[in-house]
């Protein structure tokens, strides 16, 4: 298991599209496999995203994992998991 912050610090790049949403990732094969596994694990949870009682910066609002100090909202892994969950429900993004 890996957090988005750990993957970022290990060199994984989260590639965002024009809307600001993550479109893809660039990294080693092992990093990409970790992202795929984490997104698959989180997708059922993110179908109905939890709202945790966490600080609004520096921690993910869904999973509570650490993020960069200036960040708020969902971590990259939960963002991708939500995208997958919505796609499975037939919601176009």
Coordinates of N, CA and C in Angstrom, one line a residue:
X1 N 0.8 -1.2 0.0 CA 0.0 0.0 0.0 C 0.9 1.2 0.0
X2 N 0.5 2.2 -0.8 CA 1.3 3.5 -0.9 C 0.3 4.6 -0.9
X3 N 0.7 5.8 -0.4 CA -0.1 7.0 -0.4 C 0.3 7.8 -1.6
X4 N -0.6 8.7 -2.0 CA -0.3 9.6 -3.2 C 1.0 10.4 -2.9
X5 N 1.1 10.9 -1.7 CA 2.3 11.7 -1.3 C 3.6 10.9 -1.4
X6 N 3.6 9.6 -0.9 CA 4.7 8.8 -1.0 C 5.1 8.5 -2.5
X7 N 4.1 8.3 -3.3 CA 4.4 8.1 -4.8 C 4.9 9.3 -5.4
X8 N 4.4 10.5 -5.1 CA 4.9 11.7 -5.6 C 6.3 11.9 -5.2
X9 N 6.6 11.7 -3.9 CA 8.0 11.9 -3.5 C 9.0 10.9 -4.1
X10 N 8.4 9.8 -4.5 CA 9.3 8.8 -5.2 C 9.5 9.0 -6.7
X11 N 8.8 10.1 -7.2 CA 9.1 10.5 -8.5 C 7.9 10.3 -9.5
X12 N 6.8 9.7 -9.0 CA 5.6 9.6 -9.9 C 5.1 11.0 -10.2
X13 N 4.6 11.1 -11.5 CA 4.1 12.4 -11.9 C 2.6 12.2 -12.2
X14 N 1.8 13.0 -11.6 CA 0.3 13.0 -11.9 C 0.1 14.0 -13.0
X15 N -0.3 13.5 -14.1 CA -0.5 14.4 -15.3 C -2.0 14.8 -15.4
X16 N -2.2 16.1 -15.3 CA -3.5 16.7 -15.3 C -3.9 17.2 -16.7
X17 N -5.2 17.1 -17.0 CA -5.7 17.6 -18.2 C -6.1 19.0 -18.1
X18 N -6.8 19.6 -19.1 CA -7.2 21.0 -19.2 C -8.2 21.3 -18.0
X19 N -9.0 20.4 -17.6 CA -9.9 20.6 -16.5 C -9.3 20.6 -15.1
X20 N -8.0 20.2 -15.1 CA -7.3 20.1 -13.8 C -7.4 18.7 -13.2
X21 N -8.2 17.8 -13.7 CA -8.4 16.5 -13.2 C -7.2 15.6 -13.8
X22 N -6.9 14.6 -13.0 CA -5.8 13.7 -13.4 C -6.2 12.9 -14.6
X23 N -5.4 12.9 -15.6 CA -5.6 12.1 -16.9 C -4.8 10.9 -16.9
X24 N -3.6 10.9 -16.4 CA -2.7 9.8 -16.4 C -1.6 10.0 -15.4
X25 N -0.7 9.0 -15.3 CA 0.4 9.1 -14.4 C 1.7 8.6 -15.2
X26 N 2.8 9.1 -14.8 CA 4.1 8.7 -15.4 C 5.0 8.3 -14.2
X27 N 5.6 7.1 -14.4 CA 6.5 6.6 -13.4 C 7.0 5.3 -13.8
X28 N 7.7 4.6 -12.8 CA 8.2 3.3 -13.1 C 7.0 2.3 -13.2
X29 N 7.2 1.2 -13.8 CA 6.2 0.2 -14.0 C 5.7 -0.2 -12.6
X30 N 6.5 -0.3 -11.6 CA 6.1 -0.7 -10.2 C 5.2 0.4 -9.6
X31 N 5.5 1.7 -9.9 CA 4.7 2.8 -9.4 C 3.3 2.8 -10.0
X32 N 3.3 2.6 -11.3 CA 2.0 2.6 -12.1 C 1.2 1.4 -11.6
X33 N 1.8 0.2 -11.3 CA 1.0 -0.9 -10.8 C 0.5 -0.6 -9.4
X34 N 1.3 0.1 -8.6 CA 0.8 0.5 -7.2 C -0.4 1.5 -7.4
X35 N -0.4 2.4 -8.3 CA -1.5 3.3 -8.5 C -2.7 2.5 -8.9
X36 N -2.6 1.6 -9.9 CA -3.7 0.8 -10.4 C -4.3 0.0 -9.2
X37 N -3.5 -0.6 -8.4 CA -4.0 -1.4 -7.3 C -4.7 -0.5 -6.3
X38 N -4.1 0.6 -5.9 CA -4.7 1.5 -5.0 C -6.1 2.1 -5.5
X39 N -6.1 2.4 -6.7 CA -7.3 3.0 -7.3 C -8.4 1.9 -7.3
X40 N -8.1 0.7 -7.7 CA -9.0 -0.4 -7.7 C -9.5 -0.7 -6.3
X41 N -8.7 -0.6 -5.3 CA -9.1 -0.8 -3.9 C -10.0 0.3 -3.4
X42 N -9.7 1.5 -3.8 CA -10.5 2.7 -3.3 C -11.7 3.0 -4.1
X43 N -11.9 2.5 -5.3 CA -13.0 2.9 -6.2 C -14.4 2.5 -5.5
X44 N -14.5 1.4 -4.9 CA -15.8 1.1 -4.2 C -16.1 2.1 -3.1
X45 N -15.1 2.5 -2.4 CA -15.3 3.5 -1.3 C -15.7 4.8 -1.9
X46 N -15.0 5.2 -3.0 CA -15.2 6.5 -3.5 C -16.5 6.6 -4.4
X47 N -17.2 5.5 -4.5 CA -18.5 5.6 -5.1 C -19.5 6.5 -4.3
X48 N -19.2 6.4 -3.0 CA -19.9 7.3 -2.0 C -18.9 7.8 -1.1
X49 N -18.2 8.9 -1.5 CA -17.0 9.4 -0.8 C -17.3 9.7 0.6
X50 N -16.5 9.2 1.5 CA -16.6 9.6 2.9 C -16.1 11.0 3.2
X51 N -16.6 11.6 4.2 CA -16.1 12.9 4.6 C -15.5 12.7 6.0
X52 N -14.2 12.7 6.1 CA -13.6 12.5 7.4 C -13.4 13.8 8.2
X53 N -13.4 13.7 9.5 CA -13.1 14.8 10.3 C -11.6 15.0 10.3
X54 N -11.0 15.7 9.3 CA -9.6 15.9 9.2 C -9.4 17.4 9.0
X55 N -8.1 17.9 9.3 CA -7.8 19.2 8.9 C -8.0 19.4 7.4
X56 N -8.4 20.6 7.0 CA -8.7 20.9 5.7 C -7.5 21.1 4.8
X57 N -6.3 21.2 5.3 CA -5.1 21.2 4.5 C -4.1 20.2 5.0
X58 N -3.4 19.6 4.1 CA -2.4 18.6 4.5 C -2.9 17.2 4.8
X59 N -4.2 17.0 4.6 CA -4.7 15.6 4.7 C -5.9 15.5 3.8
X60 N -6.0 14.3 3.2 CA -7.1 14.0 2.3 C -8.5 14.0 3.0
X61 N -9.5 14.6 2.4 CA -10.8 14.7 3.0 C -11.5 13.3 2.9
X62 N -11.0 12.4 2.1 CA -11.7 11.1 1.9 C -11.0 10.0 2.8
X63 N -9.7 9.9 2.6 CA -9.0 8.8 3.3 C -8.2 9.2 4.5
X64 N -7.9 10.5 4.6 CA -7.2 11.1 5.8 C -5.7 11.0 5.7
X65 N -5.2 10.4 4.5 CA -3.7 10.3 4.4 C -3.1 11.7 4.2
X66 N -1.8 11.8 4.6 CA -1.1 13.0 4.4 C -1.0 13.5 3.0
X67 N -1.1 14.8 2.8 CA -0.8 15.4 1.5 C 0.2 16.5 1.7
X68 N 0.6 17.2 0.7 CA 1.5 18.3 0.8 C 0.7 19.4 1.7
X69 N 1.5 20.1 2.5 CA 0.9 21.0 3.5 C -0.1 22.0 2.8
X70 N 0.1 22.5 1.6 CA -0.7 23.5 1.0 C -1.9 22.9 0.3
X71 N -2.1 21.6 0.3 CA -3.2 20.9 -0.5 C -4.4 20.7 0.4
X72 N -5.5 20.7 -0.2 CA -6.8 20.4 0.5 C -7.6 19.6 -0.5
X73 N -8.7 19.0 0.0 CA -9.6 18.1 -0.9 C -9.2 16.7 -0.9
X74 N -9.3 16.0 -2.0 CA -9.0 14.6 -2.1 C -7.5 14.4 -2.6
X75 N -6.9 13.4 -2.1 CA -5.5 13.0 -2.7 C -5.7 12.5 -4.1
X76 N -4.6 12.4 -4.8 CA -4.7 12.0 -6.2 C -5.3 10.6 -6.4
X77 N -4.9 9.7 -5.5 CA -5.4 8.3 -5.6 C -7.0 8.3 -5.4
X78 N -7.5 9.1 -4.5 CA -8.9 9.1 -4.3 C -9.6 9.8 -5.4
X79 N -9.0 10.8 -6.0 CA -9.5 11.5 -7.2 C -9.7 10.5 -8.3
X80 N -8.6 9.7 -8.6 CA -8.7 8.7 -9.6 C -9.7 7.7 -9.3
X81 N -9.8 7.2 -8.1 CA -10.8 6.2 -7.6 C -12.2 6.7 -7.9
X82 N -12.4 8.0 -7.6 CA -13.8 8.6 -7.8 C -14.1 8.6 -9.3
X83 N -13.1 8.9 -10.1 CA -13.3 8.9 -11.5 C -13.7 7.5 -12.0
X84 N -13.0 6.5 -11.5 CA -13.3 5.1 -11.9 C -14.7 4.7 -11.4
X85 N -15.0 5.1 -10.2 CA -16.3 4.7 -9.6 C -17.5 5.4 -10.4
X86 N -17.3 6.6 -10.8 CA -18.3 7.3 -11.6 C -18.4 6.7 -13.0
X87 N -17.3 6.3 -13.5 CA -17.3 5.7 -14.9 C -18.1 4.3 -14.8
X88 N -17.9 3.6 -13.7 CA -18.6 2.3 -13.6 C -20.1 2.5 -13.4
X89 N -20.5 3.7 -12.9 CA -21.9 4.0 -12.8 C -22.5 4.6 -14.0
X90 N -21.6 4.8 -15.1 CA -22.1 5.4 -16.3 C -22.1 6.9 -16.3
X91 N -21.4 7.5 -15.4 CA -21.4 9.0 -15.4 C -20.3 9.5 -16.2
X92 N -20.6 10.3 -17.2 CA -19.5 10.9 -18.0 C -18.8 12.0 -17.3
X93 N -17.5 12.1 -17.5 CA -16.7 13.2 -16.9 C -16.3 14.1 -17.9

